[in-house]
């Protein structure tokens, strides 16, 4: 038994030395789990959960049944700044979610035209129009000064959240 | 011949080749960066179905009345001010500069002065930040420390103090709390009062005795023209007119020359220091002569100051206005809209009867039509309002159209003034249209202006109803009622009663009568709902009768019966004709019980027409024995009570 063990270890060291040679080199990747098959998908449940059109269709339907929520040119060939646009978008979405709390009926669509940053939002008629205008003026001014570019909000209101189906 | 032909041809080719050799390359045209946008913008007219550009394009968020318009625009402004407060309180989060080229207006502004030490640079900084008190304190500190302050900087300080009247300017972040009436902004004296009170609020600070400006001026060893100019202009702005003139005499005694803005200020002050018209005029002429002696060239503001002063000079103003303008023209000073405004105000005093000067407006419009004006004088914004007021008073619709056309030329829309002035302009224009034009033209303008540009008040809507009446288009009343509700005038008693009267006056054809009945029932709902503290309307006998007549004419007996019961609940007495009409209607259906109830109601009100009603019922209806006896009892009752 001892001899077989020694032989096995010898075999192991031979194998590991072969592995350590340049021909077969494997690195270890350490990232968080991306869970690409669970992102932005609402799973089918009992049938009482209302879900909007945007939420009902999964990411592989983008370009087929859904549009894009963020429109800019930095993903074209030769353009840069894509990462900065993503960070800006994340900030703007959180800002809108917090400022118009409970009023957003659907995801915010962000469009960039030249210098102009256009934030398109659909709101529920939860607040009085004068309060909406206060928040619109506040958001436009604050984000303009923050991003050093003109920011405009285009708002549409609906009575209640538009339900596409129940999952 | 062939040779001569070919020779001619060769000659021609030579010539043309010579011409070809002289190619002239045209100069390259440079377009501004916004040229394409401007060209595109010129192809689009105003959209009469959209609201103002400030608001979101959504039915819930569009203002429908003038008070909503004001509320929404003010709340948007206050949102912006809230954001500005945060930006100025926490500037460190807004320092990162993404913009290339740099956009200075999007950087946080520094509200506190940076330079702390007592020096001239610190003084200049505080002057630029418009901090009046801080600047004066710093100047005093500098004087005490013995550092000499240069004359330029002292002049700037004097300018600052005299412009703001020795108090700090009101912070711009506070939105102006206007408490003007939101409803009828029609009447002339009311609007004038409103404007005057706002202006006097701002200039509440009168020129105080021995204030900082005078003190600092006295400290100056060698005041120059600029110092005198600042002081005189400040005095005139804040109402110390005689002081201004005495300061001017000081200036002359020191053998200095005044500059053009000093003279402008003195001319403005001239009507205040003299009483009689010709004395005022003589003072102005005197000032102008001195201006010529000192070789100071007058400018546009001089012309406007003279004309404005002439407004206070009565008949002298009328005779001198045109010569002044022609002299200024000779000096190549073209009148601006403010000059024309003053001219019109000289000749058309509000409320005064006209003595045949109706062609001055025409001449002015001839001068002005087709030209695009830029703002050169604060009074430019008054031109359109004055012009349309004159058109309204003289009932001149042609000139009104020309004035309105002028508004569409080039940049002239900027000279219409703020929202308040725009409202006045459109109100007057629309009233004139209602007075003078027929219904089709009025409706065309109505659809164009309302509600995208103008929210009419209830007076103007009453004018519109009168036009409908005159042109016999009463079938449009239900549409107008819908607009009235939307504009927020649905609970104005006089307007609603007038609507009901117009509907009840004549019998229309069947469909129109149906629409009237629907409208009338809708109006009834407005009387009933009194939610959230809205102004409650109370029924009058007239309005109830009109309502019943309209419903009867549309054969809606059941609804009319309900309304008839309302007479009792609201303590109003129906008229005899109404009950007569009702009886006729009942007869058509043949409902005997209802007829009897009608008679009982009439008896209940102790109306003198009850016996006649009873007679009619007895004659026209088939009554049972019981009913006949009841009627005869009633007859005796009424007979006894008479």
Short mmCIF file of N, CA and C in Angstrom, two decimals, chain A residues 88 115 125-142 144-150 153-158, chain B residues 54-58 60-63 71-72 75-76 78-80 82-84 86-87 93-99 103 105-108:
data_model
loop_
_atom_site.label_atom_id
_atom_site.label_comp_id
_atom_site.label_asym_id
_atom_site.label_seq_id
_atom_site.Cartn_x
_atom_site.Cartn_y
_atom_site.Cartn_z
N UNK A 88 -24.06 57.59 -15.36
CA UNK A 88 -25.02 58.71 -15.31
C UNK A 88 -26.44 58.19 -15.30
N UNK A 115 -26.14 67.80 -26.88
CA UNK A 115 -25.81 68.14 -25.51
C UNK A 115 -26.96 67.86 -24.56
N UNK A 125 -51.12 59.75 -11.66
CA UNK A 125 -51.64 61.05 -11.24
C UNK A 125 -51.85 61.07 -9.73
N UNK A 126 -50.73 60.90 -9.04
CA UNK A 126 -50.86 60.78 -7.59
C UNK A 126 -50.78 62.14 -6.92
N UNK A 127 -50.01 63.06 -7.53
CA UNK A 127 -49.82 64.39 -6.93
C UNK A 127 -50.61 65.41 -7.71
N UNK A 128 -50.80 66.56 -7.09
CA UNK A 128 -51.42 67.68 -7.80
C UNK A 128 -50.47 68.18 -8.88
N UNK A 129 -51.01 68.73 -9.99
CA UNK A 129 -50.12 69.21 -11.05
C UNK A 129 -49.11 70.24 -10.57
N UNK A 130 -49.50 71.09 -9.60
CA UNK A 130 -48.55 72.10 -9.15
C UNK A 130 -47.37 71.44 -8.45
N UNK A 131 -47.63 70.33 -7.73
CA UNK A 131 -46.52 69.64 -7.08
C UNK A 131 -45.63 68.96 -8.11
N UNK A 132 -46.27 68.43 -9.16
CA UNK A 132 -45.46 67.85 -10.24
C UNK A 132 -44.54 68.89 -10.83
N UNK A 133 -45.08 70.09 -11.07
CA UNK A 133 -44.25 71.13 -11.69
C UNK A 133 -43.13 71.56 -10.77
N UNK A 134 -43.39 71.59 -9.47
CA UNK A 134 -42.32 71.92 -8.53
C UNK A 134 -41.18 70.92 -8.66
N UNK A 135 -41.55 69.64 -8.68
CA UNK A 135 -40.51 68.60 -8.75
C UNK A 135 -39.81 68.61 -10.10
N UNK A 136 -40.57 68.92 -11.16
CA UNK A 136 -39.94 68.98 -12.49
C UNK A 136 -38.92 70.11 -12.54
N UNK A 137 -39.29 71.30 -12.03
CA UNK A 137 -38.36 72.43 -12.03
C UNK A 137 -37.13 72.11 -11.21
N UNK A 138 -37.35 71.50 -10.04
CA UNK A 138 -36.25 71.14 -9.16
C UNK A 138 -35.31 70.14 -9.83
N UNK A 139 -35.88 69.09 -10.44
CA UNK A 139 -35.04 68.05 -11.06
C UNK A 139 -34.24 68.62 -12.22
N UNK A 140 -34.93 69.39 -13.08
CA UNK A 140 -34.24 69.93 -14.26
C UNK A 140 -33.05 70.80 -13.84
N UNK A 141 -33.31 71.68 -12.86
CA UNK A 141 -32.26 72.60 -12.46
C UNK A 141 -31.10 71.86 -11.81
N UNK A 142 -31.43 70.94 -10.90
CA UNK A 142 -30.37 70.25 -10.17
C UNK A 142 -29.53 69.39 -11.08
N UNK A 144 -29.20 69.69 -14.33
CA UNK A 144 -28.43 70.51 -15.27
C UNK A 144 -27.12 70.96 -14.63
N UNK A 145 -27.22 71.45 -13.39
CA UNK A 145 -26.00 71.91 -12.73
C UNK A 145 -25.07 70.77 -12.40
N UNK A 146 -25.63 69.58 -12.20
CA UNK A 146 -24.80 68.45 -11.83
C UNK A 146 -24.03 67.93 -13.03
N UNK A 147 -24.72 67.79 -14.17
CA UNK A 147 -24.09 67.21 -15.34
C UNK A 147 -23.60 68.24 -16.34
N UNK A 148 -23.77 69.52 -16.03
CA UNK A 148 -23.27 70.61 -16.88
C UNK A 148 -23.81 70.50 -18.30
N UNK A 149 -25.05 70.07 -18.44
CA UNK A 149 -25.66 70.07 -19.76
C UNK A 149 -27.15 70.32 -19.56
N UNK A 150 -27.87 70.83 -20.56
CA UNK A 150 -29.29 71.07 -20.34
C UNK A 150 -30.04 69.77 -20.18
N UNK A 153 -37.25 67.40 -18.94
CA UNK A 153 -38.09 66.27 -18.57
C UNK A 153 -39.34 66.30 -19.43
N UNK A 154 -39.67 65.16 -20.00
CA UNK A 154 -40.95 65.06 -20.71
C UNK A 154 -41.81 64.08 -19.95
N UNK A 155 -42.93 64.56 -19.51
CA UNK A 155 -43.72 63.74 -18.62
C UNK A 155 -45.07 63.45 -19.22
N UNK A 156 -45.52 62.24 -18.98
CA UNK A 156 -46.87 61.87 -19.38
C UNK A 156 -47.53 61.26 -18.15
N UNK A 157 -48.81 61.53 -17.95
CA UNK A 157 -49.44 60.95 -16.75
C UNK A 157 -50.53 59.99 -17.15
N UNK A 158 -50.71 58.98 -16.32
CA UNK A 158 -51.78 58.01 -16.50
C UNK A 158 -52.52 57.90 -15.17
N UNK B 54 -43.79 76.29 -21.55
CA UNK B 54 -43.27 75.94 -20.24
C UNK B 54 -43.84 74.65 -19.69
N UNK B 55 -45.04 74.31 -20.15
CA UNK B 55 -45.76 73.23 -19.50
C UNK B 55 -45.59 71.93 -20.24
N UNK B 56 -45.85 70.84 -19.53
CA UNK B 56 -45.74 69.52 -20.13
C UNK B 56 -46.94 69.28 -21.02
N UNK B 57 -46.72 68.47 -22.04
CA UNK B 57 -47.78 68.23 -23.02
C UNK B 57 -48.63 67.06 -22.58
N UNK B 58 -49.44 67.26 -21.57
CA UNK B 58 -50.26 66.19 -21.03
C UNK B 58 -51.56 66.81 -20.54
N UNK B 60 -53.50 66.21 -18.06
CA UNK B 60 -53.56 66.42 -16.62
C UNK B 60 -52.70 67.60 -16.21
N UNK B 61 -51.61 67.84 -16.94
CA UNK B 61 -50.65 68.85 -16.53
C UNK B 61 -50.80 70.15 -17.32
N UNK B 62 -51.83 70.27 -18.17
CA UNK B 62 -52.02 71.52 -18.91
C UNK B 62 -52.91 72.45 -18.10
N UNK B 63 -52.54 73.70 -17.95
CA UNK B 63 -53.41 74.61 -17.20
C UNK B 63 -54.63 74.97 -18.03
N UNK B 71 -50.32 79.41 -11.26
CA UNK B 71 -49.90 78.47 -10.21
C UNK B 71 -48.83 77.53 -10.71
N UNK B 72 -49.03 76.98 -11.92
CA UNK B 72 -48.07 76.00 -12.41
C UNK B 72 -46.74 76.66 -12.73
N UNK B 75 -45.02 77.40 -9.47
CA UNK B 75 -44.49 76.23 -8.75
C UNK B 75 -43.25 75.70 -9.45
N UNK B 76 -43.23 75.79 -10.78
CA UNK B 76 -42.02 75.36 -11.48
C UNK B 76 -40.84 76.25 -11.10
N UNK B 78 -40.50 77.92 -8.31
CA UNK B 78 -40.06 77.70 -6.93
C UNK B 78 -39.30 76.39 -6.82
N UNK B 79 -39.61 75.41 -7.68
CA UNK B 79 -38.79 74.19 -7.73
C UNK B 79 -37.37 74.53 -8.12
N UNK B 80 -37.25 75.41 -9.13
CA UNK B 80 -35.91 75.81 -9.57
C UNK B 80 -35.17 76.52 -8.46
N UNK B 82 -35.59 76.12 -5.30
CA UNK B 82 -35.19 75.12 -4.29
C UNK B 82 -33.90 74.45 -4.71
N UNK B 83 -33.81 74.09 -6.01
CA UNK B 83 -32.59 73.44 -6.50
C UNK B 83 -31.41 74.40 -6.39
N UNK B 84 -31.64 75.69 -6.71
CA UNK B 84 -30.54 76.67 -6.63
C UNK B 84 -30.06 76.78 -5.19
N UNK B 86 -30.03 74.41 -2.94
CA UNK B 86 -29.16 73.28 -2.65
C UNK B 86 -27.82 73.43 -3.31
N UNK B 87 -27.83 73.92 -4.56
CA UNK B 87 -26.57 74.03 -5.29
C UNK B 87 -25.66 75.04 -4.62
N UNK B 93 -20.32 69.52 -4.43
CA UNK B 93 -20.77 68.39 -5.25
C UNK B 93 -20.95 68.77 -6.70
N UNK B 94 -20.90 70.06 -7.02
CA UNK B 94 -21.21 70.49 -8.38
C UNK B 94 -20.00 71.10 -9.06
N UNK B 95 -18.80 70.82 -8.54
CA UNK B 95 -17.63 71.46 -9.08
C UNK B 95 -17.08 70.75 -10.30
N UNK B 96 -17.38 69.45 -10.46
CA UNK B 96 -16.75 68.70 -11.54
C UNK B 96 -17.27 69.19 -12.88
N UNK B 97 -16.36 69.58 -13.77
CA UNK B 97 -16.76 70.25 -14.99
C UNK B 97 -16.67 69.30 -16.17
N UNK B 98 -17.82 68.81 -16.65
CA UNK B 98 -17.82 67.91 -17.80
C UNK B 98 -17.84 68.67 -19.11
N UNK B 99 -18.31 69.94 -19.04
CA UNK B 99 -18.68 70.60 -20.29
C UNK B 99 -17.47 71.15 -21.02
N UNK B 103 -19.37 75.94 -19.48
CA UNK B 103 -20.63 76.68 -19.40
C UNK B 103 -20.66 77.34 -18.04
N UNK B 105 -22.78 79.33 -16.57
CA UNK B 105 -24.03 79.48 -15.82
C UNK B 105 -24.44 78.20 -15.13
N UNK B 106 -23.79 77.08 -15.46
CA UNK B 106 -24.16 75.83 -14.79
C UNK B 106 -23.21 75.52 -13.63
N UNK B 107 -22.31 76.42 -13.31
CA UNK B 107 -21.46 76.20 -12.15
C UNK B 107 -22.13 76.83 -10.94
N UNK B 108 -21.85 76.30 -9.75
CA UNK B 108 -22.48 76.90 -8.56
C UNK B 108 -21.94 78.30 -8.36
#
